[in-house]
């Protein structure tokens, strides 16, 4: 398929009218064709108007029709074949195998949301039947379901060009909820975005849905994104990226006449606590696991283990010796973009220049542009607590070890952390009592707690939470990965004393969708009507 | 019980240190003793520190213990007896029968949340079991539950001195979720607030809970409220009141280093659509229902029917004639406060002075201070669409009839409405086709849709939605009445590969709490373990 460099406004492929952006091969710094011209203000408005016009019809599609649409998107992405992988590889420097895995995850995610749509639990149907004889006042018949919020703006992320981008988790969950989606493509992979965007557009055509259900816009800067989040027709936004970017969107959303929710997943250093017995019993294995997680994908994961916390002593020394031996073998991997590489380099320099931190080990520096050299630093708890710069995320394969003198210092380090996506505990049986005392604090700090694992690797399933208190995300009440992500794009509506024929299907008395309703305070089997 | 005029900071009854406020009897403009001195900055911080210290223990109380606490609060409120009703009557001018009913509703609401806590559905337990053999990577064991957000600031509302105040819906749902609560009492009923606050404090003592689970603060102005919402330990706020007040809290919450959710229920004109056949067949009955709903409680309900929409013609004329005959019989009722009365009078004057509106009928003006004179105005759709001032809420017994020339004008009026708590349709069978075409628009505009009823009267139950798009509330994804209100104060946490003995009880493999879990994608019977 020839890349056009065009926007997708509904089913129309049209050239943008603002400054253009090119993909760049980060392994060579070569510019990739074609140019992607940014959307003009009018083009943003066209996309919003189409989404607005599509919303009522789309949100009332049957569960089956909407699920089939999501599955159809997955099929069309698979049909892109090697071209998608080649283009994504050229634009991101990510290895083929990683991209193939990510494509599988992206399609599986769409199919999981299809299953979720079909099951209908997201409708959260609640029925309180009428009590006409109640004294002093009769009770009305009251029925609640969830409906789609309206058109959603989704911002592609650079570090997952498929799974967190044009047809990634935000898009899949918003479409599943019944919301039209307008994607602002990430400038780091415009060709990949075009390919996937056209796959979504083909699925819309195949499924005979209103064209406004999906549009794809490009931009060389921030104008399109701010215009989208500021448009009165947009009712929510999903974003994964930097804290600066997320805050800008949050501010734009709050400055509107009608504020809207922004689900921004921003920054996290993902503390890993190494407990005494675990550290004593398996320092070498922990060091190997740590280095593998740290350097995976050049450390370009939201859940990269950027902070280790442990008590000073021979066990920690053994762990650090192992890390010092392992890290120099880690090869320099190409980072996603020249911008991400320079931010990483600046972050490493800041730690090197900080008198409160010392370098433990560094990886290979590699030849060629944009290569990530892994770094491990160390500091004392007292210094960590005194210097907020040491709490900042360095996006890439850099991590800081915080040495504590006692359990009280460990507790203080935990209490002073910012909000996190994850917190990990490495424990043996002898550590459980101590771990238990820290759990309340860690629960308040993070969306996901792990035992004896590493935070990289985010399973797409019902129980996943990829979220957490600010600044990990803008809204700790939600997750951006897993089926619960659908709830971000829904709101409840109650229907009082509606005749059955005027009710939405999900709420009718015979329960034609066989939902697990909450009926007069009791959870029903799916098979029941009233 | 002698009223002290004191703050409650945990179990301590202490005098405030800022300017004081008195209750005022709105029927006489008489000042009521004692004086309630406002909380100082240090006193706000003491309450926040106590709440912070209490949160981890309180949020892990057993379902049974937390439910018993809510029931214990209800019992202590009932034990206040007539003193509570007398004081509330003196402070608000509301009739005894209304206050007795509201007390019943408040206690029933606490008991309903106790039932909700016991059922445990709010934990939304999701389990994805491990697949150690999965290729290419094993799947971890992942378990999700909801936990409390942390300390919550609740703002008492003036118009429901019991049901939306110190131990009202916001407090009940936050306590049910496991959040400590700090109430900023409404200045319109400080004595009522003290009585109920002491009932809550007694329940905390009876149940041997940490004292920081509840505090009650007074203030003559806005300082305490802003200080509360700005304090880093407060993680959410609940508010019912004016748009100005809600916006000020929303801004304070967004200006924090860590923004927090504010659930503000603000303003709504609650459109009522009178469809042609219904209007033709029962103009007199509709007029009677309308006048009763409009004038109930001097119109001081968030869900007061402030807007009627209908097509011009003989049926509407008959309805208006009936209204013109009924309204002059409506007696002038005392409004809650001199401030609410003067805002109502100003709103009525603005409509009288607006050349786009004409007076249809006015009620009795009454003798004595702060008496609400009911008013019904009329305008044309063209004027309504052209003049945004006609969309403003006039809190009290005032309503505006919008006459439309055709269905297209009705559709346009619906599309141009701001977000609403409710929208009502009066329909006969012949109206259903037309009603169906307007439903999508109304669903986007309101949290609750009613057929052939009146919006005043908000049932406390599972299916209720007392919420809606901005400016009806600050967060259309939620409800402030009904058991779903508990979800406002929760966030999900995922536990990955936790040993069973380190897991919270709700997530353990044997399912000791007998919850309806989502297990590997299937909804379980309560009785199952794994």
mmCIF file of N, CA and C in Angstrom, chain B residues 331-398:
data_model
loop_
_atom_site.group_PDB
_atom_site.id
_atom_site.type_symbol
_atom_site.label_atom_id
_atom_site.label_comp_id
_atom_site.label_asym_id
_atom_site.label_seq_id
_atom_site.Cartn_x
_atom_site.Cartn_y
_atom_site.Cartn_z
ATOM 1 N N UNK B 331 -49.792 29.437 48.227
ATOM 2 C CA UNK B 331 -49.408 30.326 49.320
ATOM 3 C C UNK B 331 -47.903 30.570 49.316
ATOM 4 N N UNK B 332 -47.526 31.702 49.875
ATOM 5 C CA UNK B 332 -46.112 32.069 49.915
ATOM 6 C C UNK B 332 -45.435 31.300 51.045
ATOM 7 N N UNK B 333 -44.410 30.524 50.708
ATOM 8 C CA UNK B 333 -43.710 29.752 51.738
ATOM 9 C C UNK B 333 -42.386 30.424 52.087
ATOM 10 N N UNK B 334 -41.972 30.234 53.335
ATOM 11 C CA UNK B 334 -40.701 30.810 53.785
ATOM 12 C C UNK B 334 -39.540 30.122 53.090
ATOM 13 N N UNK B 335 -38.627 30.910 52.562
ATOM 14 C CA UNK B 335 -37.453 30.307 51.935
ATOM 15 C C UNK B 335 -36.385 30.023 52.996
ATOM 16 N N UNK B 336 -35.364 29.281 52.612
ATOM 17 C CA UNK B 336 -34.409 28.738 53.588
ATOM 18 C C UNK B 336 -33.578 29.812 54.276
ATOM 19 N N UNK B 337 -33.177 30.816 53.507
ATOM 20 C CA UNK B 337 -32.313 31.855 54.076
ATOM 21 C C UNK B 337 -32.651 33.189 53.421
ATOM 22 N N UNK B 338 -32.311 34.279 54.099
ATOM 23 C CA UNK B 338 -32.491 35.596 53.466
ATOM 24 C C UNK B 338 -31.707 35.697 52.146
ATOM 25 N N UNK B 339 -30.547 35.066 52.073
ATOM 26 C CA UNK B 339 -29.746 35.116 50.842
ATOM 27 C C UNK B 339 -30.446 34.411 49.686
ATOM 28 N N UNK B 340 -31.030 33.238 49.964
ATOM 29 C CA UNK B 340 -31.746 32.505 48.906
ATOM 30 C C UNK B 340 -32.967 33.303 48.467
ATOM 31 N N UNK B 341 -33.643 33.924 49.436
ATOM 32 C CA UNK B 341 -34.812 34.732 49.072
ATOM 33 C C UNK B 341 -34.416 35.901 48.185
ATOM 34 N N UNK B 342 -33.350 36.609 48.533
ATOM 35 C CA UNK B 342 -33.015 37.784 47.720
ATOM 36 C C UNK B 342 -32.504 37.374 46.343
ATOM 37 N N UNK B 343 -31.808 36.221 46.241
ATOM 38 C CA UNK B 343 -31.394 35.726 44.926
ATOM 39 C C UNK B 343 -32.615 35.354 44.097
ATOM 40 N N UNK B 344 -33.629 34.768 44.747
ATOM 41 C CA UNK B 344 -34.856 34.419 44.025
ATOM 42 C C UNK B 344 -35.567 35.682 43.529
ATOM 43 N N UNK B 345 -35.674 36.657 44.410
ATOM 44 C CA UNK B 345 -36.347 37.908 44.028
ATOM 45 C C UNK B 345 -35.611 38.567 42.862
ATOM 46 N N UNK B 346 -34.288 38.530 42.895
ATOM 47 C CA UNK B 346 -33.509 39.133 41.801
ATOM 48 C C UNK B 346 -33.730 38.366 40.500
ATOM 49 N N UNK B 347 -33.800 37.047 40.584
ATOM 50 C CA UNK B 347 -34.030 36.229 39.393
ATOM 51 C C UNK B 347 -35.399 36.508 38.787
ATOM 52 N N UNK B 348 -36.408 36.646 39.639
ATOM 53 C CA UNK B 348 -37.761 36.948 39.165
ATOM 54 C C UNK B 348 -37.795 38.329 38.518
ATOM 55 N N UNK B 349 -37.139 39.294 39.157
ATOM 56 C CA UNK B 349 -37.108 40.651 38.596
ATOM 57 C C UNK B 349 -36.428 40.652 37.226
ATOM 58 N N UNK B 350 -35.343 39.871 37.091
ATOM 59 C CA UNK B 350 -34.636 39.810 35.807
ATOM 60 C C UNK B 350 -35.561 39.269 34.717
ATOM 61 N N UNK B 351 -36.379 38.285 35.047
ATOM 62 C CA UNK B 351 -37.318 37.750 34.054
ATOM 63 C C UNK B 351 -38.432 38.755 33.755
ATOM 64 N N UNK B 352 -38.888 39.453 34.803
ATOM 65 C CA UNK B 352 -39.931 40.470 34.601
ATOM 66 C C UNK B 352 -39.421 41.599 33.707
ATOM 67 N N UNK B 353 -38.118 41.898 33.853
ATOM 68 C CA UNK B 353 -37.532 42.999 33.081
ATOM 69 C C UNK B 353 -37.079 42.565 31.697
ATOM 70 N N UNK B 354 -37.062 41.244 31.433
ATOM 71 C CA UNK B 354 -36.575 40.760 30.139
ATOM 72 C C UNK B 354 -37.697 40.875 29.108
ATOM 73 N N UNK B 355 -37.521 41.670 28.063
ATOM 74 C CA UNK B 355 -38.600 41.864 27.092
ATOM 75 C C UNK B 355 -38.964 40.580 26.332
ATOM 76 N N UNK B 356 -38.086 39.568 26.405
ATOM 77 C CA UNK B 356 -38.390 38.312 25.703
ATOM 78 C C UNK B 356 -39.307 37.387 26.516
ATOM 79 N N UNK B 357 -39.598 37.739 27.767
ATOM 80 C CA UNK B 357 -40.438 36.882 28.623
ATOM 81 C C UNK B 357 -41.650 37.668 29.122
ATOM 82 N N UNK B 358 -42.784 36.980 29.270
ATOM 83 C CA UNK B 358 -43.989 37.607 29.832
ATOM 84 C C UNK B 358 -44.456 36.782 31.042
ATOM 85 N N UNK B 359 -45.057 37.451 31.996
ATOM 86 C CA UNK B 359 -45.577 36.731 33.161
ATOM 87 C C UNK B 359 -46.903 36.057 32.804
ATOM 88 N N UNK B 360 -47.022 34.779 33.148
ATOM 89 C CA UNK B 360 -48.266 34.039 32.953
ATOM 90 C C UNK B 360 -49.127 34.127 34.215
ATOM 91 N N UNK B 361 -48.475 33.920 35.350
ATOM 92 C CA UNK B 361 -49.215 33.907 36.611
ATOM 93 C C UNK B 361 -48.242 34.093 37.769
ATOM 94 N N UNK B 362 -48.774 34.599 38.875
ATOM 95 C CA UNK B 362 -47.963 34.747 40.080
ATOM 96 C C UNK B 362 -48.771 34.273 41.274
ATOM 97 N N UNK B 363 -48.061 33.713 42.261
ATOM 98 C CA UNK B 363 -48.730 33.211 43.452
ATOM 99 C C UNK B 363 -48.921 34.314 44.480
ATOM 100 N N UNK B 364 -49.342 33.900 45.677
ATOM 101 C CA UNK B 364 -49.540 34.875 46.743
ATOM 102 C C UNK B 364 -48.198 35.390 47.241
ATOM 103 N N UNK B 365 -48.203 36.658 47.661
ATOM 104 C CA UNK B 365 -46.919 37.239 48.070
ATOM 105 C C UNK B 365 -46.649 37.019 49.553
ATOM 106 N N UNK B 366 -47.667 36.871 50.343
ATOM 107 C CA UNK B 366 -47.462 36.495 51.737
ATOM 108 C C UNK B 366 -46.951 37.633 52.611
ATOM 109 N N UNK B 367 -47.180 37.488 53.922
ATOM 110 C CA UNK B 367 -46.692 38.480 54.870
ATOM 111 C C UNK B 367 -45.459 37.904 55.559
ATOM 112 N N UNK B 368 -44.596 38.743 56.045
ATOM 113 C CA UNK B 368 -43.415 38.266 56.747
ATOM 114 C C UNK B 368 -42.223 38.175 55.802
ATOM 115 N N UNK B 369 -41.053 38.014 56.401
ATOM 116 C CA UNK B 369 -39.826 38.041 55.606
ATOM 117 C C UNK B 369 -39.622 36.749 54.805
ATOM 118 N N UNK B 370 -38.870 36.861 53.716
ATOM 119 C CA UNK B 370 -38.330 35.704 52.973
ATOM 120 C C UNK B 370 -39.407 34.770 52.435
ATOM 121 N N UNK B 371 -40.532 35.326 52.003
ATOM 122 C CA UNK B 371 -41.619 34.494 51.480
ATOM 123 C C UNK B 371 -41.488 34.395 49.954
ATOM 124 N N UNK B 372 -41.584 33.191 49.481
ATOM 125 C CA UNK B 372 -41.411 32.933 48.046
ATOM 126 C C UNK B 372 -42.750 33.089 47.317
ATOM 127 N N UNK B 373 -42.825 34.036 46.388
ATOM 128 C CA UNK B 373 -44.017 34.191 45.557
ATOM 129 C C UNK B 373 -43.782 33.427 44.251
ATOM 130 N N UNK B 374 -44.603 32.417 43.992
ATOM 131 C CA UNK B 374 -44.417 31.589 42.788
ATOM 132 C C UNK B 374 -44.627 32.417 41.530
ATOM 133 N N UNK B 375 -43.865 32.128 40.483
ATOM 134 C CA UNK B 375 -43.994 32.841 39.215
ATOM 135 C C UNK B 375 -43.875 31.865 38.043
ATOM 136 N N UNK B 376 -44.754 32.065 37.061
ATOM 137 C CA UNK B 376 -44.617 31.334 35.797
ATOM 138 C C UNK B 376 -44.513 32.356 34.668
ATOM 139 N N UNK B 377 -43.485 32.196 33.841
ATOM 140 C CA UNK B 377 -43.254 33.094 32.711
ATOM 141 C C UNK B 377 -43.409 32.311 31.410
ATOM 142 N N UNK B 378 -43.493 33.037 30.316
ATOM 143 C CA UNK B 378 -43.586 32.373 29.014
ATOM 144 C C UNK B 378 -42.709 33.106 27.999
ATOM 145 N N UNK B 379 -42.168 32.354 27.058
ATOM 146 C CA UNK B 379 -41.374 32.941 25.983
ATOM 147 C C UNK B 379 -41.543 32.081 24.738
ATOM 148 N N UNK B 380 -41.032 32.573 23.613
ATOM 149 C CA UNK B 380 -41.063 31.785 22.377
ATOM 150 C C UNK B 380 -39.714 31.092 22.192
ATOM 151 N N UNK B 381 -39.727 29.976 21.447
ATOM 152 C CA UNK B 381 -38.496 29.223 21.221
ATOM 153 C C UNK B 381 -37.411 30.111 20.621
ATOM 154 N N UNK B 382 -37.790 30.952 19.676
ATOM 155 C CA UNK B 382 -36.820 31.832 19.023
ATOM 156 C C UNK B 382 -36.132 32.723 20.053
ATOM 157 N N UNK B 383 -36.917 33.248 20.968
ATOM 158 C CA UNK B 383 -36.338 34.100 22.005
ATOM 159 C C UNK B 383 -35.480 33.289 22.974
ATOM 160 N N UNK B 384 -35.966 32.124 23.320
ATOM 161 C CA UNK B 384 -35.200 31.270 24.245
ATOM 162 C C UNK B 384 -33.840 30.925 23.636
ATOM 163 N N UNK B 385 -33.845 30.596 22.354
ATOM 164 C CA UNK B 385 -32.589 30.220 21.707
ATOM 165 C C UNK B 385 -31.659 31.430 21.580
ATOM 166 N N UNK B 386 -32.230 32.618 21.542
ATOM 167 C CA UNK B 386 -31.415 33.814 21.314
ATOM 168 C C UNK B 386 -30.864 34.414 22.608
ATOM 169 N N UNK B 387 -31.444 34.072 23.733
ATOM 170 C CA UNK B 387 -31.098 34.786 24.972
ATOM 171 C C UNK B 387 -30.690 33.789 26.051
ATOM 172 N N UNK B 388 -29.383 33.686 26.266
ATOM 173 C CA UNK B 388 -28.902 32.680 27.197
ATOM 174 C C UNK B 388 -29.348 32.951 28.633
ATOM 175 N N UNK B 389 -29.709 34.201 28.946
ATOM 176 C CA UNK B 389 -30.166 34.502 30.315
ATOM 177 C C UNK B 389 -31.424 33.706 30.658
ATOM 178 N N UNK B 390 -32.194 33.356 29.638
ATOM 179 C CA UNK B 390 -33.424 32.591 29.889
ATOM 180 C C UNK B 390 -33.136 31.134 30.259
ATOM 181 N N UNK B 391 -31.876 30.690 30.085
ATOM 182 C CA UNK B 391 -31.497 29.316 30.444
ATOM 183 C C UNK B 391 -31.041 29.215 31.899
ATOM 184 N N UNK B 392 -30.919 30.360 32.585
ATOM 185 C CA UNK B 392 -30.360 30.353 33.944
ATOM 186 C C UNK B 392 -31.369 29.805 34.947
ATOM 187 N N UNK B 393 -30.855 29.133 35.976
ATOM 188 C CA UNK B 393 -31.710 28.633 37.044
ATOM 189 C C UNK B 393 -32.119 29.785 37.957
ATOM 190 N N UNK B 394 -33.416 29.869 38.261
ATOM 191 C CA UNK B 394 -33.888 30.761 39.319
ATOM 192 C C UNK B 394 -34.306 29.854 40.457
ATOM 193 N N UNK B 395 -33.452 29.740 41.488
ATOM 194 C CA UNK B 395 -33.687 28.758 42.548
ATOM 195 C C UNK B 395 -34.898 29.194 43.377
ATOM 196 N N UNK B 396 -35.971 28.435 43.276
ATOM 197 C CA UNK B 396 -37.226 28.761 43.933
ATOM 198 C C UNK B 396 -38.364 28.393 42.998
ATOM 199 N N UNK B 397 -39.567 28.864 43.330
ATOM 200 C CA UNK B 397 -40.769 28.420 42.596
ATOM 201 C C UNK B 397 -41.023 29.272 41.359
ATOM 202 N N UNK B 398 -40.053 29.331 40.444
ATOM 203 C CA UNK B 398 -40.222 30.065 39.190
ATOM 204 C C UNK B 398 -39.982 29.117 38.027
#
